[in-house]
mmCIF file of C-alpha atoms and ligand atoms in Angstrom:
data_model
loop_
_atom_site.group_PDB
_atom_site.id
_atom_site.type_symbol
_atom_site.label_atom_id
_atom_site.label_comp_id
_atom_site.label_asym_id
_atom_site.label_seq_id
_atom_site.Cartn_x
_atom_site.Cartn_y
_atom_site.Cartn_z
ATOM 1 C CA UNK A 11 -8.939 -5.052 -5.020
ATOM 2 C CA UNK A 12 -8.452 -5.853 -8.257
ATOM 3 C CA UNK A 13 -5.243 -7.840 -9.238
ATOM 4 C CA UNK A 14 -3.741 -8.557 -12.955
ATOM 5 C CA UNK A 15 -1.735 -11.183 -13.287
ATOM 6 C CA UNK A 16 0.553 -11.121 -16.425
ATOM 7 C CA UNK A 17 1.503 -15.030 -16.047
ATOM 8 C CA UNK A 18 4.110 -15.658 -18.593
ATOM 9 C CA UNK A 19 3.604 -12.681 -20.929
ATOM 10 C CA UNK A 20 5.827 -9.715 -21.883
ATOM 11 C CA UNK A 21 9.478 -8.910 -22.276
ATOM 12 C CA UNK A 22 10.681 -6.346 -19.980
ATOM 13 C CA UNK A 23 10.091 -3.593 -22.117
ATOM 14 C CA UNK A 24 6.805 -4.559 -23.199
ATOM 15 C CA UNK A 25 6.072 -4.496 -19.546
ATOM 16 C CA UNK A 26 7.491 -1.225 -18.744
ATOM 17 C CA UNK A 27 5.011 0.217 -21.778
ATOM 18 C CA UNK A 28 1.892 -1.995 -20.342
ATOM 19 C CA UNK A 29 2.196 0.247 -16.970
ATOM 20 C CA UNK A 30 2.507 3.228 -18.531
ATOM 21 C CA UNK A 31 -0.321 2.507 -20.990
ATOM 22 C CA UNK A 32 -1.991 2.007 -16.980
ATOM 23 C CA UNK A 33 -1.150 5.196 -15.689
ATOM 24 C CA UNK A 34 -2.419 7.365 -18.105
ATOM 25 C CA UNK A 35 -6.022 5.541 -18.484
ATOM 26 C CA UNK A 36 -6.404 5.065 -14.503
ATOM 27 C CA UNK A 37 -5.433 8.283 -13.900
ATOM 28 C CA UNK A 38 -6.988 9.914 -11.045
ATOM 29 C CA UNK A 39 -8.810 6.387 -10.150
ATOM 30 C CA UNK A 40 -8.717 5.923 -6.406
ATOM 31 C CA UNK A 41 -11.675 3.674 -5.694
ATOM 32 C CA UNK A 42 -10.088 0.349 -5.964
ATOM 33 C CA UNK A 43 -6.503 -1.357 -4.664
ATOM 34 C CA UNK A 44 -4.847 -2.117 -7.877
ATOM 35 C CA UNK A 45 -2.145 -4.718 -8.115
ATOM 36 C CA UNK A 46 -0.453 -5.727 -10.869
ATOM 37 C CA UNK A 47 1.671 -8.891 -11.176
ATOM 38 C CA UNK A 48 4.363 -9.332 -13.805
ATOM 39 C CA UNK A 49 6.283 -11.798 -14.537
ATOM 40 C CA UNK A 50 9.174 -11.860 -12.175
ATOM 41 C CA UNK A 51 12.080 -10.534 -14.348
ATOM 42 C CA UNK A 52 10.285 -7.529 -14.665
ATOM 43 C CA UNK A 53 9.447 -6.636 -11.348
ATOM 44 C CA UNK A 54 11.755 -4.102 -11.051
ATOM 45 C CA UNK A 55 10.948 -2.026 -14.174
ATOM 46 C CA UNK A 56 7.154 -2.074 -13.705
ATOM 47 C CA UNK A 57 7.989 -1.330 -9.789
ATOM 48 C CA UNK A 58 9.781 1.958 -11.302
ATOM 49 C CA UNK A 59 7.074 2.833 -13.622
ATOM 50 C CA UNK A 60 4.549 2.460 -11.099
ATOM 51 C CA UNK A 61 6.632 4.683 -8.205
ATOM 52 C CA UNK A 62 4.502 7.145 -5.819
ATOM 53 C CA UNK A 63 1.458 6.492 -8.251
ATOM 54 C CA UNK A 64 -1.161 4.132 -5.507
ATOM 55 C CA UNK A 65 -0.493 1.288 -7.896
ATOM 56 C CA UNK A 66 0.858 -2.328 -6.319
ATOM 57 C CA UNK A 67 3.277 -4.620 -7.430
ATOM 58 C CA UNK A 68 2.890 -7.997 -6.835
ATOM 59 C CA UNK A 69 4.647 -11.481 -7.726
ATOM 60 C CA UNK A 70 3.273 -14.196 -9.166
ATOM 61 C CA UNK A 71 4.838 -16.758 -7.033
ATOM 62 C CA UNK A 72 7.859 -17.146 -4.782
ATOM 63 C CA UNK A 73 9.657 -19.605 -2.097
ATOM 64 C CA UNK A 74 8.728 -20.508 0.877
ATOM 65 C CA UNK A 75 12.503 -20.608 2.398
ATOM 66 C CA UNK A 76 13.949 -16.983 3.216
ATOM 67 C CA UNK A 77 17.110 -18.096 1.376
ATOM 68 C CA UNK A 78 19.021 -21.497 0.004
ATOM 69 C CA UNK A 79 19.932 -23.860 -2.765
ATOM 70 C CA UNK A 80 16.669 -23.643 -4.688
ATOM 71 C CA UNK A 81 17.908 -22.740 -7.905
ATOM 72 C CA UNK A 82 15.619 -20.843 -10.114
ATOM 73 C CA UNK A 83 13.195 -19.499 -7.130
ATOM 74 C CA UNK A 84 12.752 -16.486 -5.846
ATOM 75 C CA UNK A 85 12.503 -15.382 -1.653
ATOM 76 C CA UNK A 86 10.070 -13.315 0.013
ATOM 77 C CA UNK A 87 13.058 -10.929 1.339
ATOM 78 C CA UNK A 88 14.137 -10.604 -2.222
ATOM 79 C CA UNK A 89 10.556 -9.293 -2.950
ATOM 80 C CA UNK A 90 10.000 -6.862 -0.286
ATOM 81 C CA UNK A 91 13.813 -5.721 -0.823
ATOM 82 C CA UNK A 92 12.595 -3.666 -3.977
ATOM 83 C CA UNK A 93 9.488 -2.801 -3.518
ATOM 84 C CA UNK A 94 7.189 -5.396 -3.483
ATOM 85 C CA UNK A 95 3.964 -5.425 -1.875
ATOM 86 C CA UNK A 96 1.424 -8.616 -2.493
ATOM 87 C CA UNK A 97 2.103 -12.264 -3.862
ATOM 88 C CA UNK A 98 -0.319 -14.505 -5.581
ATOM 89 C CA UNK A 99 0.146 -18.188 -3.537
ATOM 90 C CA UNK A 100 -1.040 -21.639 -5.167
ATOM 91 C CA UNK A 101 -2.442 -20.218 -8.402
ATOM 92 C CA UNK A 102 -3.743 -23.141 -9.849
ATOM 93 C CA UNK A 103 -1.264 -23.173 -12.743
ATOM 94 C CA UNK A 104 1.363 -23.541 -10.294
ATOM 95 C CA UNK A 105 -0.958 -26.413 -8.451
ATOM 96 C CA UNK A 106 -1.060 -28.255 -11.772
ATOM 97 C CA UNK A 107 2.003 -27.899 -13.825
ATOM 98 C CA UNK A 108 4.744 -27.201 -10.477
ATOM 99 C CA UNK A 109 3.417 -29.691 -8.059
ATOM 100 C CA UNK A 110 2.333 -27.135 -5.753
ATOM 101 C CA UNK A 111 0.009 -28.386 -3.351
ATOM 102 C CA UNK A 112 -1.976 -27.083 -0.404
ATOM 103 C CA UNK A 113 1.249 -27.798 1.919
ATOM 104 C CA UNK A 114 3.614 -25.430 0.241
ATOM 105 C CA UNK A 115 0.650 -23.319 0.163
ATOM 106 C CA UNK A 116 0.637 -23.145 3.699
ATOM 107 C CA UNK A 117 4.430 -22.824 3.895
ATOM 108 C CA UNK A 118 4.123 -20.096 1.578
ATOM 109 C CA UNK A 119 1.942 -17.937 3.394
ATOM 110 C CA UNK A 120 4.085 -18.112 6.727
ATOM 111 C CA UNK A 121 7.067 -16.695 5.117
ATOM 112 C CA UNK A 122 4.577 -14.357 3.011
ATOM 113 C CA UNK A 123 2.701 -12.886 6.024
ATOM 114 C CA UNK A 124 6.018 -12.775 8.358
ATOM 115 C CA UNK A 125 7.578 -10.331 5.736
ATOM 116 C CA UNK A 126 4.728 -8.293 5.629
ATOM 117 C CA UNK A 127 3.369 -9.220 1.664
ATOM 118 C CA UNK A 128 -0.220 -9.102 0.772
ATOM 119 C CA UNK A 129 -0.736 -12.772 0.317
ATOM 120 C CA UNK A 130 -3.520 -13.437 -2.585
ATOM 121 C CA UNK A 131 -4.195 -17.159 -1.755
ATOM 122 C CA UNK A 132 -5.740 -18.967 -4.657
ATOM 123 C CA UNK A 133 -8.451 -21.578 -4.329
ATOM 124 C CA UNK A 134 -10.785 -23.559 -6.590
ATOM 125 C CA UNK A 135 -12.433 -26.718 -7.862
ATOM 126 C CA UNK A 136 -11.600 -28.484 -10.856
ATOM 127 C CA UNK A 137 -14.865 -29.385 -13.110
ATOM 128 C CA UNK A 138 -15.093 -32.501 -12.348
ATOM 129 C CA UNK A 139 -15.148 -31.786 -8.856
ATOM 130 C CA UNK A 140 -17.883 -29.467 -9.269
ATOM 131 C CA UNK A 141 -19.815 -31.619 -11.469
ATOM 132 C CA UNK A 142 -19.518 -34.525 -8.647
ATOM 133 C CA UNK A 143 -20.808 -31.916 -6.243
ATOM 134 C CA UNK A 144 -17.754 -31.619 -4.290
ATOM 135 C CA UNK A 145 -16.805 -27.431 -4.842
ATOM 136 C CA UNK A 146 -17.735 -27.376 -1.058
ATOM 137 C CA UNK A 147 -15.672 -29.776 0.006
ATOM 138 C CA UNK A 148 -12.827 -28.745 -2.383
ATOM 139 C CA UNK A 149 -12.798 -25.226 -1.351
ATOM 140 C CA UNK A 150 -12.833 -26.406 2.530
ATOM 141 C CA UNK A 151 -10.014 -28.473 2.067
ATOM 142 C CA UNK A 152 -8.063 -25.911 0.423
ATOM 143 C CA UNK A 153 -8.573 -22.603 2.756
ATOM 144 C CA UNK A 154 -8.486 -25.163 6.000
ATOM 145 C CA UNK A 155 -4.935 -26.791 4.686
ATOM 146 C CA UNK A 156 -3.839 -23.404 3.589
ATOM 147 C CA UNK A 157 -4.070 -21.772 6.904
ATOM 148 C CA UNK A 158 -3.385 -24.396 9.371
ATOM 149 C CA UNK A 159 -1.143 -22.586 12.178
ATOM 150 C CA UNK A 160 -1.450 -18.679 11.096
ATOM 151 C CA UNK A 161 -2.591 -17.295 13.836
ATOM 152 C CA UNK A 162 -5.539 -14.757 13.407
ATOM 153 C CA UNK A 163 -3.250 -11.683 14.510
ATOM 154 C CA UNK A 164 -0.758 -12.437 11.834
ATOM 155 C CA UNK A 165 -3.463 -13.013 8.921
ATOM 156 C CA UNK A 166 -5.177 -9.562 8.664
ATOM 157 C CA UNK A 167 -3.768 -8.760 5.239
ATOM 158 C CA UNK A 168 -4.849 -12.335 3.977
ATOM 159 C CA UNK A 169 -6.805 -12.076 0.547
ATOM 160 C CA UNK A 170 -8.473 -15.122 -0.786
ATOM 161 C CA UNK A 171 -8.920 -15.629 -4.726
ATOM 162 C CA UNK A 172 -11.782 -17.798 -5.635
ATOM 163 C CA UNK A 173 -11.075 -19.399 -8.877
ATOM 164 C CA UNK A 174 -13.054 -22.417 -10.356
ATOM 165 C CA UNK A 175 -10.050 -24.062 -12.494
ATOM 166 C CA UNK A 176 -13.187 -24.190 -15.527
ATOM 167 C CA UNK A 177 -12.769 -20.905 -15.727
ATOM 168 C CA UNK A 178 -9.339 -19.860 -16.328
ATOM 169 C CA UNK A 179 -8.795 -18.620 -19.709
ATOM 170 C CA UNK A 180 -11.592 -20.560 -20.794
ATOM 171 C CA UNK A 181 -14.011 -17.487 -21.878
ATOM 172 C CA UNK A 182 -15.977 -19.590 -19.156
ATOM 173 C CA UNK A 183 -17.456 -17.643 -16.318
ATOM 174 C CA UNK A 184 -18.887 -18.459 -13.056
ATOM 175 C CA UNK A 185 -22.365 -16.485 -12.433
ATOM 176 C CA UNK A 186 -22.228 -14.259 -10.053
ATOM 177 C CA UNK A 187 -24.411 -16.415 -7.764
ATOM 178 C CA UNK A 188 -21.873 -19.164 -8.548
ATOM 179 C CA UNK A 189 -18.599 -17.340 -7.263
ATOM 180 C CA UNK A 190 -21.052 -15.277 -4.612
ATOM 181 C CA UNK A 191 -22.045 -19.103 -3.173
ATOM 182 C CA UNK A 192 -18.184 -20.611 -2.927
ATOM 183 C CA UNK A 193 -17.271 -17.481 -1.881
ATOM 184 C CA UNK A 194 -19.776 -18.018 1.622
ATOM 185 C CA UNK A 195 -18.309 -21.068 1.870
ATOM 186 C CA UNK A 196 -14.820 -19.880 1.685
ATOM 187 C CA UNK A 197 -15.543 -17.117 4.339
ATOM 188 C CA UNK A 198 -17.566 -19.850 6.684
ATOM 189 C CA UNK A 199 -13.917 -21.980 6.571
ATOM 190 C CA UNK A 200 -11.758 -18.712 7.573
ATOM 191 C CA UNK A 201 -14.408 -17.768 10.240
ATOM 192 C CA UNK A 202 -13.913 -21.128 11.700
ATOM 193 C CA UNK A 203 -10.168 -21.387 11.645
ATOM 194 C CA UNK A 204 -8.971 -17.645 12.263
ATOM 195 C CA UNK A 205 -11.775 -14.963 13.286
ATOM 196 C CA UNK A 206 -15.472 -13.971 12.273
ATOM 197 C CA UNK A 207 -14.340 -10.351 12.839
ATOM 198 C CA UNK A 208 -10.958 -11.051 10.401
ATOM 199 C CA UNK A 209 -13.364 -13.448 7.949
ATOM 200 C CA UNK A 210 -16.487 -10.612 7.872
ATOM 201 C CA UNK A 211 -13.392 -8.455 6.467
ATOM 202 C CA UNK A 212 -11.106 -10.624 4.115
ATOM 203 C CA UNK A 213 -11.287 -9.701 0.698
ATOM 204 C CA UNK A 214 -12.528 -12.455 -1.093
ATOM 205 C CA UNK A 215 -11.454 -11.779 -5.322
ATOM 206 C CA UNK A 216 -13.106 -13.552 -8.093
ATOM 207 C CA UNK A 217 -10.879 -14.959 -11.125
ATOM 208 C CA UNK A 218 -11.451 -16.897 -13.753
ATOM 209 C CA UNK A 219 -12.647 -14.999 -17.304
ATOM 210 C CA UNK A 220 -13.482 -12.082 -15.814
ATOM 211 C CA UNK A 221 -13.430 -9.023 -18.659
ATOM 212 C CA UNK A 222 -15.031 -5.544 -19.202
ATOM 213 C CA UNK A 223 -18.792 -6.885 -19.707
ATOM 214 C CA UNK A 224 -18.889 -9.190 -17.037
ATOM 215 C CA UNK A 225 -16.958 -7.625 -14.743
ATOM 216 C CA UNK A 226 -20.030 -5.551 -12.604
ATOM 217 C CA UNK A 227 -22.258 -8.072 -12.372
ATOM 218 C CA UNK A 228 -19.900 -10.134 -10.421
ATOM 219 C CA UNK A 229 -18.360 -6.744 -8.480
ATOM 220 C CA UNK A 230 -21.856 -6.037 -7.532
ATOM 221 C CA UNK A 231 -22.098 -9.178 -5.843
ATOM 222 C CA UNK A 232 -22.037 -8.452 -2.252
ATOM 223 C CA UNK A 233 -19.848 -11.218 -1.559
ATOM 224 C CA UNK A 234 -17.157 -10.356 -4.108
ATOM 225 C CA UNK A 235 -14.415 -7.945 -2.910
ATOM 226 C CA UNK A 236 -13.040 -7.725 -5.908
ATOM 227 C CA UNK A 237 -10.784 -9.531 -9.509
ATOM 228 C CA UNK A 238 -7.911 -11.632 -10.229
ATOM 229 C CA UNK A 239 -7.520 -10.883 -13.561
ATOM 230 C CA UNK A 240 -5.565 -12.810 -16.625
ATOM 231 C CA UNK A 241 -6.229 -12.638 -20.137
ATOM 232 C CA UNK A 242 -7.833 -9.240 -19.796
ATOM 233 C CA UNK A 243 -5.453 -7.873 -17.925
ATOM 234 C CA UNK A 244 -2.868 -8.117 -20.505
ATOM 235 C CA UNK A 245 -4.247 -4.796 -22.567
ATOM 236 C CA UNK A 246 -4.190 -1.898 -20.974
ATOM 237 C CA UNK A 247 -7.185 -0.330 -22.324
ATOM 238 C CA UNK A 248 -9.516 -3.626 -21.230
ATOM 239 C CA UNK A 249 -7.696 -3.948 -18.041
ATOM 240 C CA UNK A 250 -8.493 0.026 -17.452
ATOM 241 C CA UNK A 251 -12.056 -0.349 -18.603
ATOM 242 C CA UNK A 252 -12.980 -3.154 -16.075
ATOM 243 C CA UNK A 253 -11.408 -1.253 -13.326
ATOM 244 C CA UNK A 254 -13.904 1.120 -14.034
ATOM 245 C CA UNK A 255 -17.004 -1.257 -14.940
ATOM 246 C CA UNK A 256 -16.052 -2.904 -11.897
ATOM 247 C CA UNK A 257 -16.298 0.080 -9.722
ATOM 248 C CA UNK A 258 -19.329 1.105 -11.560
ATOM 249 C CA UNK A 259 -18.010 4.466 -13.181
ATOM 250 C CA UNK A 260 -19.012 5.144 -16.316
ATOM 251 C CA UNK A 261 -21.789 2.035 -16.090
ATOM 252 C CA UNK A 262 -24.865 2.590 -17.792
ATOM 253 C CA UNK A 263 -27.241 4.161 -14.791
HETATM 254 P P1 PGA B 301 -8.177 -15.497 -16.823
HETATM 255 O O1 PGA B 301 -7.109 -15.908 -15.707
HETATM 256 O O2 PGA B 301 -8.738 -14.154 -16.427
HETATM 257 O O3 PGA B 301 -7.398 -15.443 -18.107
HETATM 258 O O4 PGA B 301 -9.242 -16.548 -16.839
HETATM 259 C C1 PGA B 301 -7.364 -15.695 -14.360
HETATM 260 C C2 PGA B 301 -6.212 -16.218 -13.526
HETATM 261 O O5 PGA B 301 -5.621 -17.230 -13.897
HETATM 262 O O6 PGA B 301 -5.855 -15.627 -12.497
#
């Protein structure tokens, strides 16, 4: 899978131009599950320029409540109710500036798997949590809190974005045996509180700085299943070209 996420870039139209820009230089790709996650007032537009074409729409964030006086927020029916498919949960930005913490997280992803979304649940260490040696601990804390009372037949769409705060938007990248180590760790902690058979399968994506020339030698990591992708996402042509990096067409033999 591998997921754009817009954040808090383009106007509707610019949007709507973005995903077409996408269509043409993807066309005929099949390999991958591409989702792409606008901002959420333009949802709809980027849902109808993406129609019948194998490309997702996903939201960057929404409530954990079905409906109520949460002004501002957006509902998991609302989502699915035009089209929506997948839902990035606890992206950092949202840990740090919206006091989102591993509780609503956890909230989150009820309502998110009960209405049949594609959770993207994101997890990660700050710096100075790796630099103190704690990424283990960090990540453990964050997948256990996150999934405390799904039950393993509900999670099977689960996917889990690894993404070391360091890295996001920072030009900063993990190695590949970096993201490939948390991501063990990550799959370890779902083993042990949903499945092995559900954990051997979850996608696990890598985020943080990924781009066009970096974007193989962290797909070809066995334990990668794929991007969350920011800053390069936002062009079409560089988000096209790591799609296809990433998926190893057109690399160099
Ligand atoms: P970045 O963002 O690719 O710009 O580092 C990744 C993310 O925040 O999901």
């Amino acid at each position: 899978m591998i997921a754009a996420n817009w954040k808090m870039y383009k106007t509707p139209a610019e949007a709507r131009a973005c995903a077409t820009a996408l269509l043409r230089l993807l066309a005929g790709h099949e390999r991958d599950e591409i989702v792409i996650c606008p901002p959420s007032i333009s949802l709809s537009i980027v849902l109808d320029t993406l129609s019948g074409t194998g490309l997702a729409v996903g939201a960057q964030n929404m409530h954990f409540a079905e409906e109520g006086a949460y002004t501002g927020e957006i509902s998991a029916p609302m989502l699915t109710s035009i089209g929506v498919t997948h839902v990035i949960l606890g992206h950092s930005e949202r840990r740090l500036y919206f006091n989102e913490t591993d509780e609503t997280v956890n909230q989150k992803l009820h309502t998110a798997l009960k209405h049949g979304l594609t959770p993207i649940v994101c997890v990660g260490e700050v710096l100075e949590q790796r630099e103190k040696g704690l990424t283990e601990e960090v990540l453990i804390r964050q997948v256990a809190r996150a999934l405390r009372d799904i039950s393993p037949d509900r999670a099977q769409p689960l996917v889990i974005a690894y993404e070391p705060v360091w890295a996001i938007g920072t030009g900063k990248t993990a190695t590949p045996e970096m993201a490939a180590q948390a991501h063990g760790i990550i799959r370890g902690e779902v083993a042990r509180r949903l499945d092995r058979r559900l954990a051997d399968h979850l996608r696990i994506l890598y985020g943080g700085s990924v781009r066009p020339d970096n974007a193989s030698s962290l797909l070809n990591q066995a334990e990668i299943d794929g991007a969350l992708v920011g800053g390069a996402s936002l062009k079409p042509e560089s988000f096209a070209e790591l799609v296809k990096h990433g998926s190893g067409i057109g690399d160099p033999a």
